[in-house]
CSV table of C-alpha atoms in Angstrom, one decimal:
chain,number,residue,atom,x,y,z
A,19,MET,CA,43.2,3.9,-14.0
A,20,PRO,CA,40.5,2.8,-11.4
A,21,ASN,CA,36.9,4.1,-12.5
A,22,THR,CA,36.4,6.5,-9.5
A,23,SER,CA,32.7,6.7,-10.3
A,24,LEU,CA,32.2,3.0,-9.3
A,25,ASN,CA,31.7,2.2,-5.8
A,26,SER,CA,34.3,-0.3,-4.4
A,27,GLU,CA,32.4,-0.8,-1.0
A,28,LYS,CA,29.5,-2.0,-2.9
A,29,LEU,CA,31.8,-4.1,-5.4
A,30,ARG,CA,33.8,-5.7,-2.5
A,31,ILE,CA,31.1,-8.5,-2.1
A,32,LEU,CA,31.7,-10.0,-5.3
A,33,GLU,CA,35.2,-10.6,-4.3
A,34,GLU,CA,34.0,-12.2,-0.7
A,35,LEU,CA,31.4,-14.5,-2.5
A,36,ARG,CA,34.1,-15.5,-5.1
A,37,ILE,CA,36.8,-16.5,-2.3
A,38,GLN,CA,34.0,-18.4,-0.4
A,39,ALA,CA,33.3,-20.3,-3.5
A,40,LYS,CA,37.0,-21.3,-3.6
A,41,LEU,CA,37.2,-19.6,-7.2
A,42,THR,CA,40.4,-18.0,-8.4
A,43,PRO,CA,40.2,-14.5,-10.4
A,44,ALA,CA,41.9,-16.7,-13.3
A,45,GLY,CA,39.4,-19.3,-12.9
A,46,ALA,CA,36.3,-16.7,-12.7
A,47,SER,CA,37.8,-14.8,-15.8
A,48,ARG,CA,37.8,-18.2,-17.8
A,49,TYR,CA,34.2,-18.9,-16.9
A,50,PHE,CA,33.5,-15.7,-18.9
A,51,GLY,CA,35.7,-16.5,-21.8
A,52,LEU,CA,38.3,-13.9,-20.8
A,53,ARG,CA,41.9,-14.3,-21.8
A,54,ASP,CA,42.9,-11.6,-19.4
A,55,ARG,CA,43.5,-13.6,-16.0
A,56,GLU,CA,42.7,-10.5,-14.1
A,57,SER,CA,39.6,-9.2,-15.9
A,58,VAL,CA,37.0,-10.4,-13.1
A,59,ARG,CA,39.3,-8.9,-10.6
A,60,ASN,CA,39.3,-5.6,-12.2
A,61,TRP,CA,35.7,-5.7,-12.1
A,62,GLU,CA,35.6,-6.5,-8.4
A,63,LEU,CA,38.1,-3.7,-7.6
A,64,GLY,CA,36.1,-1.0,-9.8
A,65,HIS,CA,38.6,-0.6,-12.1
A,66,LYS,CA,36.4,-1.0,-14.9
A,67,ALA,CA,32.7,-2.0,-15.5
A,68,PRO,CA,32.1,-5.2,-17.6
A,69,PRO,CA,30.0,-4.5,-21.0
A,70,PRO,CA,26.4,-5.9,-20.9
A,71,LYS,CA,27.3,-8.6,-23.4
A,72,HIS,CA,28.5,-10.7,-20.3
A,73,ARG,CA,24.9,-10.4,-18.6
A,74,GLU,CA,23.8,-14.0,-19.4
A,75,HIS,CA,27.0,-15.7,-18.0
A,76,MET,CA,26.8,-13.0,-15.0
A,77,LYS,CA,23.4,-14.4,-14.2
A,78,SER,CA,24.7,-18.1,-14.0
A,79,TYR,CA,28.1,-16.9,-12.1
A,80,LEU,CA,26.2,-15.4,-9.4
A,81,HIS,CA,23.4,-18.2,-9.4
A,82,SER,CA,25.6,-21.2,-9.8
A,83,LYS,CA,29.3,-20.5,-9.3
A,84,LEU,CA,29.1,-18.1,-6.4
A,85,GLY,CA,26.2,-20.3,-4.7
A,86,LEU,CA,23.4,-17.9,-4.6
A,87,SER,CA,20.8,-20.2,-6.2
A,88,HIS,CA,19.2,-20.4,-2.8
A,89,ASP,CA,19.8,-17.0,-1.5
A,90,HIS,CA,17.5,-14.9,-3.6
A,91,VAL,CA,17.5,-11.9,-1.5
A,92,LEU,CA,21.2,-11.4,-1.9
A,93,PHE,CA,21.2,-12.4,-5.4
A,94,LEU,CA,18.6,-9.8,-6.3
A,95,GLN,CA,20.2,-7.1,-4.1
A,96,ILE,CA,23.7,-7.6,-5.9
A,97,TRP,CA,22.0,-7.4,-9.2
A,98,LYS,CA,20.1,-4.4,-8.0
A,99,ASP,CA,23.0,-2.4,-6.6
A,100,ILE,CA,26.0,-3.7,-8.7
A,101,MET,CA,24.9,-4.6,-12.0
A,102,VAL,CA,22.0,-1.8,-12.1
A,103,GLY,CA,23.4,0.7,-9.7
A,104,GLU,CA,27.0,0.7,-10.6
A,105,TRP,CA,27.4,-1.0,-14.0
A,106,GLY,CA,24.3,0.6,-15.7
A,107,TRP,CA,22.9,-2.8,-16.9
A,108,PRO,CA,18.8,-3.3,-17.2
A,109,SER,CA,17.0,-4.9,-14.2
A,110,LEU,CA,16.1,-8.5,-14.7
A,111,THR,CA,12.8,-9.2,-16.3
A,112,VAL,CA,10.0,-11.2,-14.8
A,113,ASP,CA,10.9,-14.2,-17.0
A,114,GLU,CA,14.7,-14.2,-16.2
A,115,MET,CA,13.8,-14.3,-12.5
A,116,SER,CA,11.1,-17.1,-12.8
A,117,ILE,CA,14.0,-19.2,-14.7
A,118,LEU,CA,16.4,-18.4,-12.2
A,119,PHE,CA,14.3,-19.1,-9.3
A,120,ARG,CA,11.9,-21.5,-10.8
A,121,ASN,CA,12.2,-24.2,-7.9
A,122,VAL,CA,12.3,-21.7,-5.0
A,123,TRP,CA,10.2,-18.7,-6.0
A,124,SER,CA,6.7,-20.0,-4.7
A,125,SER,CA,8.7,-20.5,-1.3
A,126,VAL,CA,10.4,-17.2,-1.5
A,127,LEU,CA,7.1,-15.3,-1.6
A,128,LYS,CA,6.0,-17.3,1.5
A,129,ASP,CA,8.9,-16.2,3.5
A,130,VAL,CA,8.7,-12.5,3.2
A,131,PRO,CA,5.8,-10.3,4.3
A,132,GLN,CA,2.9,-10.0,1.5
A,133,MET,CA,0.3,-8.1,3.0
A,134,ALA,CA,-1.4,-6.7,-0.2
A,135,PRO,CA,-4.8,-7.8,-1.2
A,136,ASN,CA,-5.0,-10.5,-3.7
A,137,ARG,CA,-5.2,-9.5,-7.3
A,138,PRO,CA,-8.9,-9.4,-8.6
A,139,PRO,CA,-10.1,-12.2,-11.0
A,140,HIS,CA,-10.0,-9.6,-13.9
A,141,ARG,CA,-6.8,-8.6,-15.7
A,142,LEU,CA,-5.4,-5.0,-15.4
A,143,ILE,CA,-6.1,-3.5,-18.9
A,144,GLY,CA,-4.6,-0.4,-20.4
A,145,ARG,CA,-1.9,0.4,-17.6
A,146,SER,CA,1.2,-1.3,-18.9
A,147,GLY,CA,2.8,2.5,-19.5
A,148,LEU,CA,1.7,3.8,-16.3
A,149,ILE,CA,3.2,0.5,-14.6
A,150,ARG,CA,6.5,1.1,-16.2
A,151,GLN,CA,6.6,4.7,-15.2
A,152,LEU,CA,5.6,3.8,-11.6
A,153,LYS,CA,8.4,1.1,-11.5
A,154,GLN,CA,11.0,3.4,-12.6
A,155,ARG,CA,10.1,5.8,-9.9
A,156,LEU,CA,9.8,3.2,-7.0
A,157,PHE,CA,13.2,1.9,-8.1
A,158,ASN,CA,15.1,5.2,-8.4
A,159,GLY,CA,15.0,5.7,-4.6
A,160,GLY,CA,15.6,9.2,-3.2
A,161,HIS,CA,12.8,11.6,-3.7
A,162,SER,CA,11.3,9.1,-6.1
A,163,ALA,CA,10.8,6.8,-3.0
A,164,PHE,CA,7.5,8.9,-2.2
A,165,THR,CA,4.7,8.2,-4.9
A,166,ALA,CA,1.1,8.9,-4.6
A,167,LEU,CA,-1.8,7.8,-6.8
A,168,ASN,CA,-4.8,10.1,-6.9
A,169,GLY,CA,-7.9,10.1,-9.2
A,170,LEU,CA,-11.6,9.7,-9.3
A,171,PRO,CA,-13.7,6.9,-7.3
A,172,GLY,CA,-13.5,3.7,-9.3
A,173,VAL,CA,-10.4,4.8,-11.6
A,174,GLY,CA,-8.4,1.9,-10.5
A,175,LYS,CA,-5.8,3.6,-8.0
A,176,THR,CA,-5.8,0.6,-5.6
A,177,ALA,CA,-5.9,-2.0,-8.3
A,178,ILE,CA,-2.8,-0.4,-9.7
A,179,ALA,CA,-1.3,-0.6,-6.4
A,180,VAL,CA,-2.2,-4.1,-5.9
A,181,GLU,CA,-0.8,-5.1,-9.3
A,182,LEU,CA,2.8,-3.6,-8.4
A,183,ALA,CA,2.8,-5.3,-5.1
A,184,HIS,CA,2.3,-8.7,-6.8
A,185,ASP,CA,4.9,-7.9,-9.9
A,186,LEU,CA,7.8,-10.1,-9.6
A,187,GLU,CA,10.1,-7.5,-10.9
A,188,VAL,CA,9.0,-5.1,-7.9
A,189,LEU,CA,9.4,-7.9,-5.5
A,190,SER,CA,13.1,-8.6,-6.8
A,191,HIS,CA,13.8,-4.8,-6.2
A,192,PHE,CA,12.1,-5.0,-2.7
A,193,PRO,CA,13.0,-8.6,-1.7
A,194,HIS,CA,12.0,-8.2,1.9
A,195,GLY,CA,8.5,-7.9,1.1
A,196,VAL,CA,5.4,-5.6,1.0
A,197,LEU,CA,3.8,-3.9,4.0
A,198,TRP,CA,0.3,-2.6,3.0
A,199,ALA,CA,-2.3,-0.6,5.2
A,200,GLY,CA,-5.7,-0.1,4.1
A,201,VAL,CA,-6.6,3.2,5.8
A,202,GLY,CA,-9.9,4.7,4.7
A,203,ARG,CA,-11.9,7.6,5.3
A,204,ASP,CA,-13.0,6.6,8.8
A,205,ALA,CA,-9.6,5.9,9.9
A,206,THR,CA,-9.0,6.1,13.7
A,207,GLU,CA,-5.9,6.4,15.5
A,208,ALA,CA,-6.4,2.9,16.9
A,209,GLY,CA,-6.8,1.4,13.5
A,210,VAL,CA,-3.7,3.1,12.4
A,211,LEU,CA,-1.9,1.6,15.3
A,212,ARG,CA,-3.4,-1.7,14.6
A,213,HIS,CA,-1.5,-1.6,11.0
A,214,LEU,CA,1.9,-0.5,12.9
A,215,HIS,CA,1.5,-3.6,15.2
A,216,THR,CA,1.2,-6.0,12.2
A,217,TRP,CA,4.0,-4.4,10.3
A,218,ALA,CA,6.2,-4.6,13.6
A,219,GLN,CA,5.4,-8.5,13.7
A,220,ASP,CA,6.3,-8.8,10.0
A,221,VAL,CA,9.5,-7.0,10.2
A,222,GLY,CA,10.5,-9.4,13.0
A,223,MET,CA,9.6,-7.8,16.2
A,224,SER,CA,8.6,-10.1,19.2
A,225,PRO,CA,4.9,-9.9,20.5
A,226,GLU,CA,6.5,-9.2,23.9
A,227,THR,CA,8.3,-6.2,22.8
A,228,ILE,CA,5.3,-4.9,20.8
A,229,ARG,CA,3.2,-5.4,24.2
A,230,ARG,CA,6.1,-3.3,26.1
A,231,LEU,CA,6.3,-0.4,23.7
A,232,ARG,CA,2.9,1.5,24.9
A,233,TYR,CA,3.6,4.7,23.3
A,234,VAL,CA,3.3,5.1,19.2
A,235,ASP,CA,6.4,7.1,19.0
A,236,ASP,CA,8.7,4.3,20.7
A,237,LEU,CA,7.1,1.6,18.6
A,238,LYS,CA,7.5,3.7,15.3
A,239,ARG,CA,11.0,4.0,16.2
A,240,GLU,CA,11.7,0.4,17.1
A,241,VAL,CA,10.1,-0.8,13.7
A,242,HIS,CA,12.1,1.8,11.8
A,243,LYS,CA,15.4,0.4,13.5
A,244,LEU,CA,14.3,-3.1,12.7
A,245,ILE,CA,13.9,-2.5,9.1
A,246,GLY,CA,17.3,-1.0,8.8
A,247,ASN,CA,18.8,-1.3,5.4
A,248,ARG,CA,16.2,-3.8,4.4
A,249,SER,CA,14.1,-3.1,1.3
A,250,PHE,CA,10.5,-3.0,1.7
A,251,LEU,CA,7.7,-1.5,-0.5
A,252,ILE,CA,5.1,0.2,1.9
A,253,VAL,CA,1.7,0.8,0.6
A,254,ILE,CA,-0.9,3.0,2.1
A,255,ASP,CA,-4.0,2.9,0.5
A,256,ASP,CA,-7.0,5.0,0.6
A,257,VAL,CA,-5.8,8.0,2.5
A,258,TRP,CA,-8.0,10.9,3.4
A,259,ASN,CA,-5.9,12.8,6.2
A,260,ILE,CA,-2.1,13.1,5.9
A,261,ASP,CA,-1.6,13.6,9.4
A,262,GLY,CA,-3.3,10.5,10.3
A,263,ILE,CA,-0.7,8.2,8.7
A,264,SER,CA,2.3,9.6,10.6
A,265,PRO,CA,2.7,6.5,12.8
A,266,LEU,CA,3.2,4.7,9.4
A,267,MET,CA,6.1,6.6,8.3
A,268,ILE,CA,8.8,4.1,9.3
A,269,ALA,CA,10.8,3.4,6.3
A,270,GLY,CA,14.7,2.9,5.9
A,271,PRO,CA,16.7,4.2,3.1
A,272,ASN,CA,16.0,1.2,0.8
A,273,CYS,CA,12.2,1.4,1.0
A,274,ALA,CA,9.9,3.2,-1.0
A,275,TYR,CA,6.3,4.6,-0.4
A,276,LEU,CA,3.3,4.2,-2.7
A,277,MET,CA,0.2,6.0,-1.5
A,278,THR,CA,-3.3,6.0,-2.9
A,279,THR,CA,-5.8,8.8,-2.4
A,280,ARG,CA,-8.7,10.2,-4.0
A,281,LEU,CA,-7.7,13.8,-3.1
A,282,PRO,CA,-5.4,15.7,-5.2
A,283,ARG,CA,-4.0,17.8,-2.6
A,284,ILE,CA,-3.3,15.1,-0.1
A,285,ALA,CA,-1.3,13.1,-3.0
A,286,GLU,CA,0.9,16.5,-3.5
A,287,GLN,CA,1.4,17.0,0.4
A,288,PHE,CA,2.7,13.3,0.5
A,289,ALA,CA,4.9,13.0,-2.8
A,290,GLY,CA,5.2,16.4,-4.3
A,291,GLN,CA,6.2,16.0,-7.9
A,292,GLY,CA,5.7,12.3,-7.3
A,293,ALA,CA,2.0,12.7,-7.2
A,294,ILE,CA,0.5,11.0,-10.3
A,295,SER,CA,-3.2,11.6,-11.3
A,296,ILE,CA,-4.6,8.3,-12.6
A,297,PRO,CA,-6.6,8.9,-15.9
A,298,LYS,CA,-9.7,6.9,-17.2
A,299,LEU,CA,-9.1,4.4,-19.8
A,300,GLU,CA,-9.0,5.0,-23.4
A,301,PRO,CA,-12.1,3.9,-25.5
A,302,ALA,CA,-10.2,1.1,-27.1
A,303,TYR,CA,-9.0,-0.3,-23.7
A,304,GLY,CA,-12.3,0.2,-22.2
A,305,ARG,CA,-13.8,-1.9,-25.0
A,306,THR,CA,-10.9,-4.5,-24.5
A,307,LEU,CA,-11.8,-4.7,-20.7
A,308,LEU,CA,-15.6,-5.1,-21.3
A,309,SER,CA,-14.9,-7.6,-24.0
A,310,GLU,CA,-12.7,-9.6,-21.5
A,311,LEU,CA,-15.4,-9.7,-19.0
A,312,ALA,CA,-18.3,-10.3,-21.4
A,313,PRO,CA,-17.2,-11.7,-24.6
A,314,LEU,CA,-20.5,-12.8,-26.0
A,315,ALA,CA,-22.3,-9.8,-25.0
A,316,VAL,CA,-19.8,-7.5,-26.8
A,317,GLU,CA,-19.8,-9.7,-29.8
A,318,GLU,CA,-23.4,-10.0,-30.0
A,319,GLU,CA,-24.1,-6.2,-29.4
A,320,PRO,CA,-20.7,-4.5,-30.8
A,321,GLU,CA,-22.4,-1.0,-30.8
A,322,ALA,CA,-24.1,-1.3,-27.4
A,323,ALA,CA,-20.8,-2.1,-25.7
A,324,SER,CA,-19.1,0.8,-27.3
A,325,ASP,CA,-22.0,3.1,-26.2
A,326,LEU,CA,-21.6,1.9,-22.8
A,327,VAL,CA,-17.8,2.3,-22.6
A,328,GLU,CA,-18.6,6.0,-23.7
A,329,VAL,CA,-21.4,6.8,-21.2
A,330,VAL,CA,-19.3,5.7,-18.0
A,331,GLY,CA,-16.4,7.7,-19.6
A,332,GLY,CA,-13.9,4.7,-19.4
A,333,LEU,CA,-14.1,4.3,-15.6
A,334,PRO,CA,-12.6,0.9,-14.9
A,335,LEU,CA,-15.0,0.1,-12.1
A,336,ALA,CA,-18.0,0.9,-13.9
A,337,LEU,CA,-16.8,-1.2,-16.7
A,338,ILE,CA,-16.0,-4.0,-14.4
A,339,LEU,CA,-19.6,-3.9,-12.8
A,340,LEU,CA,-21.1,-3.7,-16.3
A,341,GLY,CA,-19.1,-6.4,-17.7
A,342,ASN,CA,-19.9,-8.9,-15.1
A,343,HIS,CA,-23.8,-8.3,-15.2
A,344,LEU,CA,-23.7,-8.4,-19.0
A,345,ARG,CA,-21.8,-11.8,-18.9
A,346,GLN,CA,-24.4,-13.2,-16.6
A,347,VAL,CA,-27.4,-12.6,-19.3
A,348,SER,CA,-25.3,-13.1,-22.5
A,349,ALA,CA,-26.3,-16.4,-23.4
A,350,GLN,CA,-29.9,-15.2,-23.9
A,351,GLN,CA,-30.5,-12.6,-26.6
A,352,ARG,CA,-33.5,-11.4,-25.2
A,353,ARG,CA,-32.2,-11.0,-21.5
A,354,LEU,CA,-29.1,-9.4,-22.8
A,355,ARG,CA,-30.9,-6.7,-24.8
A,356,THR,CA,-33.1,-6.1,-21.7
A,357,MET,CA,-30.3,-5.5,-19.6
A,358,ILE,CA,-28.4,-3.5,-22.3
A,359,LYS,CA,-31.7,-1.2,-22.3
A,360,ARG,CA,-31.5,-1.0,-18.4
A,361,LEU,CA,-28.0,0.1,-18.5
A,362,LYS,CA,-28.9,3.0,-20.5
A,363,GLN,CA,-30.5,4.5,-17.3
A,364,ALA,CA,-27.9,6.3,-15.3
A,365,GLU,CA,-29.2,5.6,-11.8
A,366,HIS,CA,-29.3,1.7,-12.9
A,367,ARG,CA,-25.7,1.8,-13.8
A,368,LEU,CA,-24.8,3.4,-10.6
A,369,ARG,CA,-26.6,1.0,-8.4
A,370,LEU,CA,-25.3,-2.0,-10.0
A,371,ALA,CA,-23.3,-4.1,-7.2
A,372,LEU,CA,-20.8,-6.9,-6.9
A,373,PRO,CA,-19.3,-8.6,-3.8
A,374,SER,CA,-16.1,-6.8,-2.8
A,375,GLU,CA,-13.9,-9.9,-3.2
A,376,LEU,CA,-14.6,-9.6,-7.0
A,377,LEU,CA,-13.5,-6.1,-7.2
A,378,GLY,CA,-10.4,-5.6,-4.7
A,379,SER,CA,-9.7,-3.5,-1.6
A,380,TYR,CA,-12.2,-0.6,-0.8
A,381,PRO,CA,-11.2,0.4,2.9
A,382,SER,CA,-13.8,3.3,3.0
A,383,LEU,CA,-16.7,1.0,2.2
A,384,SER,CA,-17.9,-1.3,4.9
A,385,ASP,CA,-20.7,-3.0,2.5
A,386,SER,CA,-19.9,-6.6,1.3
A,387,ALA,CA,-21.1,-5.5,-1.8
A,388,ILE,CA,-19.6,-2.5,-3.9
A,389,SER,CA,-21.3,-0.2,-6.4
A,390,LEU,CA,-20.6,3.1,-8.2
A,391,TRP,CA,-23.1,4.8,-6.0
A,392,ALA,CA,-21.8,3.8,-2.6
A,393,SER,CA,-18.0,4.6,-4.1
A,394,ILE,CA,-19.0,8.1,-4.9
A,395,GLU,CA,-21.2,8.6,-1.9
A,396,ILE,CA,-18.1,8.5,0.3
A,397,SER,CA,-16.6,11.5,-1.4
A,398,ASP,CA,-20.0,13.1,-1.5
A,399,GLN,CA,-20.5,12.7,2.2
A,400,ALA,CA,-17.1,14.3,3.0
A,401,LEU,CA,-18.1,17.5,1.3
A,402,MET,CA,-19.5,20.7,3.2
A,403,ASP,CA,-23.1,21.3,2.5
A,404,GLU,CA,-22.4,24.2,0.1
A,405,SER,CA,-19.8,22.0,-2.2
A,406,ARG,CA,-22.5,19.1,-2.1
A,407,ASP,CA,-25.2,21.3,-3.3
A,408,ALA,CA,-22.7,22.9,-5.8
A,409,LEU,CA,-21.8,19.3,-7.2
A,410,ARG,CA,-25.6,18.6,-7.8
A,411,SER,CA,-26.2,22.1,-9.5
A,412,LEU,CA,-23.2,21.4,-11.9
A,413,SER,CA,-25.0,18.4,-13.5
A,414,VAL,CA,-27.1,20.9,-15.4
A,415,PHE,CA,-24.0,21.1,-17.8
A,416,LEU,CA,-23.1,18.5,-20.2
A,417,SER,CA,-20.4,16.2,-18.6
A,418,ASN,CA,-16.9,15.7,-19.8
A,419,PRO,CA,-15.6,16.5,-22.4
A,420,ASN,CA,-17.7,19.5,-22.4
A,421,SER,CA,-16.3,22.3,-20.0
A,422,PHE,CA,-17.5,25.4,-18.6
A,423,THR,CA,-15.9,28.5,-17.0
A,424,GLU,CA,-15.7,29.5,-13.3
A,425,GLN,CA,-18.0,32.3,-14.1
A,426,ALA,CA,-20.7,30.1,-15.1
A,427,ALA,CA,-20.0,27.4,-12.4
A,428,LEU,CA,-20.7,30.4,-9.9
A,429,ALA,CA,-23.6,31.7,-11.5
A,430,VAL,CA,-25.2,28.1,-11.9
A,431,THR,CA,-24.4,27.1,-8.4
A,432,ALA,CA,-25.2,30.2,-6.6
A,433,LYS,CA,-22.3,29.2,-4.4
A,434,PRO,CA,-19.0,30.9,-3.4
A,435,ALA,CA,-15.9,30.0,-5.1
A,436,GLN,CA,-14.6,28.1,-1.9
A,437,ALA,CA,-17.2,25.4,-2.8
A,438,LEU,CA,-15.7,24.9,-6.2
A,439,ASP,CA,-12.4,24.7,-4.5
A,440,GLN,CA,-13.6,21.9,-2.3
A,441,LEU,CA,-14.9,20.1,-5.4
A,442,VAL,CA,-11.5,20.4,-6.9
A,443,ASP,CA,-9.6,19.3,-3.7
A,444,SER,CA,-11.9,16.2,-3.5
A,445,GLY,CA,-11.1,15.2,-7.1
A,446,LEU,CA,-14.7,15.6,-8.0
A,447,LEU,CA,-14.5,18.4,-10.3
A,448,GLU,CA,-11.6,18.3,-12.8
A,449,ILE,CA,-9.7,21.4,-14.1
A,450,ALA,CA,-10.3,21.3,-18.0
A,451,ALA,CA,-8.1,24.4,-18.7
A,452,ARG,CA,-7.4,27.6,-17.2
A,453,ASN,CA,-10.7,29.1,-15.3
A,454,ARG,CA,-12.5,25.9,-16.9
A,455,TYR,CA,-14.1,22.8,-15.3
A,456,SER,CA,-15.7,19.6,-16.4
A,457,VAL,CA,-17.3,16.8,-14.6
A,458,HIS,CA,-16.7,13.3,-15.3
A,459,GLN,CA,-19.6,11.2,-16.8
A,460,VAL,CA,-20.3,9.0,-13.7
A,461,ILE,CA,-19.9,11.9,-11.2
A,462,HIS,CA,-22.2,13.8,-13.5
A,463,ASP,CA,-24.9,10.9,-13.4
A,464,TYR,CA,-24.6,10.7,-9.7
A,465,ALA,CA,-25.0,14.6,-9.2
A,466,LYS,CA,-28.0,14.7,-11.3
A,467,ALA,CA,-29.6,11.8,-9.7
A,468,ASN,CA,-29.4,13.7,-6.4
A,469,LEU,CA,-30.5,17.3,-7.9
A,470,VAL,CA,-33.1,19.0,-5.7
A,471,ASP,CA,-32.4,22.4,-6.5
A,472,THR,CA,-34.1,22.8,-10.1
A,473,MET,CA,-33.6,26.3,-10.2
A,474,ALA,CA,-30.0,25.6,-11.3
A,475,TYR,CA,-31.7,25.2,-14.8
A,476,SER,CA,-33.0,28.6,-14.7
A,477,ARG,CA,-29.8,30.2,-13.6
A,478,MET,CA,-28.0,28.4,-16.4
A,479,VAL,CA,-30.4,29.7,-19.1
A,480,ASP,CA,-30.0,33.3,-17.4
A,481,PHE,CA,-26.4,33.2,-17.5
A,482,PHE,CA,-26.0,32.3,-21.1
A,483,THR,CA,-28.8,34.6,-22.3
A,484,GLY,CA,-26.8,37.3,-20.8
A,485,PHE,CA,-23.5,35.7,-22.3
A,486,ILE,CA,-24.9,35.9,-25.9
A,487,ASP,CA,-25.9,39.5,-25.3
A,488,THR,CA,-22.4,40.4,-23.9
A,489,HIS,CA,-20.5,38.5,-26.6
A,490,ALA,CA,-22.6,39.0,-29.6
A,491,ASP,CA,-19.6,40.0,-31.7
A,492,ASP,CA,-17.0,37.8,-30.1
A,493,HIS,CA,-17.2,34.6,-32.4
A,494,THR,CA,-14.2,33.1,-30.4
A,495,ALA,CA,-16.0,33.2,-27.2
A,496,LEU,CA,-19.2,31.9,-28.6
A,497,ALA,CA,-17.6,29.1,-30.2
A,498,GLN,CA,-16.0,27.9,-27.1
A,499,GLU,CA,-19.3,27.9,-25.3
A,500,HIS,CA,-21.1,26.3,-28.1
A,501,GLU,CA,-22.2,23.0,-26.2
A,502,ASN,CA,-23.3,25.2,-23.4
A,503,LEU,CA,-25.0,27.5,-25.5
A,504,LEU,CA,-27.3,24.7,-26.9
A,505,GLY,CA,-27.7,22.9,-23.7
A,506,SER,CA,-29.2,26.2,-22.2
A,507,LEU,CA,-31.4,26.7,-25.4
A,508,ASP,CA,-32.5,23.3,-24.9
A,509,THR,CA,-33.2,23.8,-21.3
A,510,ALA,CA,-35.0,27.1,-22.0
A,511,PHE,CA,-37.1,25.3,-24.7
A,512,ARG,CA,-38.2,22.6,-22.0
A,513,LEU,CA,-38.8,25.1,-19.3
A,514,GLY,CA,-41.1,27.0,-21.5
């Protein structure tokens, strides 16, 4: 009985390639060491799926016997559609692909569009599980074809997208290439259209046709037609306005979108359940990253290194900036200790800068040097005045992992709830639990450095003084606000 769950249309290509290779079903079966002369024929017809034990022979069968050693696109498409999609076999690993195409892989990558920025000089640390999760989403297709990464400035959204865009397993799944657009906060219609023009050329549209198609909708439609059933990974980096990227929505059924944004609501609008918040690095991974960038410094001053990982809250951009500056002075103990002393000052950490080519793509930043201050300032500038003032006032609370209630936040900021809502929507204020918020360490440092309304300290003291009076017998409530109560008492002491 045929296996009705197998797609005979997809399987037909195996028969066609075997016939082209002048190989009989019996000869093909013998290649696999099968006694039944019709075994391979049964696979081709969808009567049964071969067990995974034939995986190694199948690789060489496609590669050598069926002549696909110089047609990587077809080889990878067949493996994706049939071996993985129909038979349920595992995808090819990076090592397997490197061995199969070792003689042609470098030319393969030159023959397809690869518009992603280059990988930065430092290794991506602590993201292997997330990379696996994202690959699974991208490879699944359907609703999973829309994925959006959101998170704090400097948490590594673009770095993860770049890693995926250069990953051999990803490239094998999207063998026609990567289309990349770095959009940015100040994206204009003309700028987005330039990305679409570039994509049009990369998918094979002639310059004459591009010039003839004057209207965006016409060009978008023709690019979509040219993509057809080809498999591209389409990356739209640093999105601030969902409507502004409409011209770039040109994917075919075998493509997948990956978007990055600082704004959680934009991620949810674009990808729904595919919106993934990128977390800060765990302390162990943060220390590993710092150690790889400045090994002598971490070896010489291990406790100070751990303190730095903690004080920047595991933010990758912060650690990369710290590591590069520590490395420059690590050969001299005196200079190293002087640098560590300076790095204990929040504003000094915020102002550290490196050339953009060492850090990767930042479409919203026009400066050639990138700093934490500049990265956060872009989000800060996009806020309404009330929200901006509220962010600064919230710096009177302790930073993450401490949290505070919405009632406390409203009292301390003296701003309406809508100001807090915009901070949440911008990704600068984190929801720690129901009706509780927290501020990441680096965002806290930036907000405190810009605080002008020092009356926020008095408002905090007043709020928690009243809180103690109201909840004198509620030990659970007092315990939950323990850090905030200590902070307000310390502030009251300093204010006199």
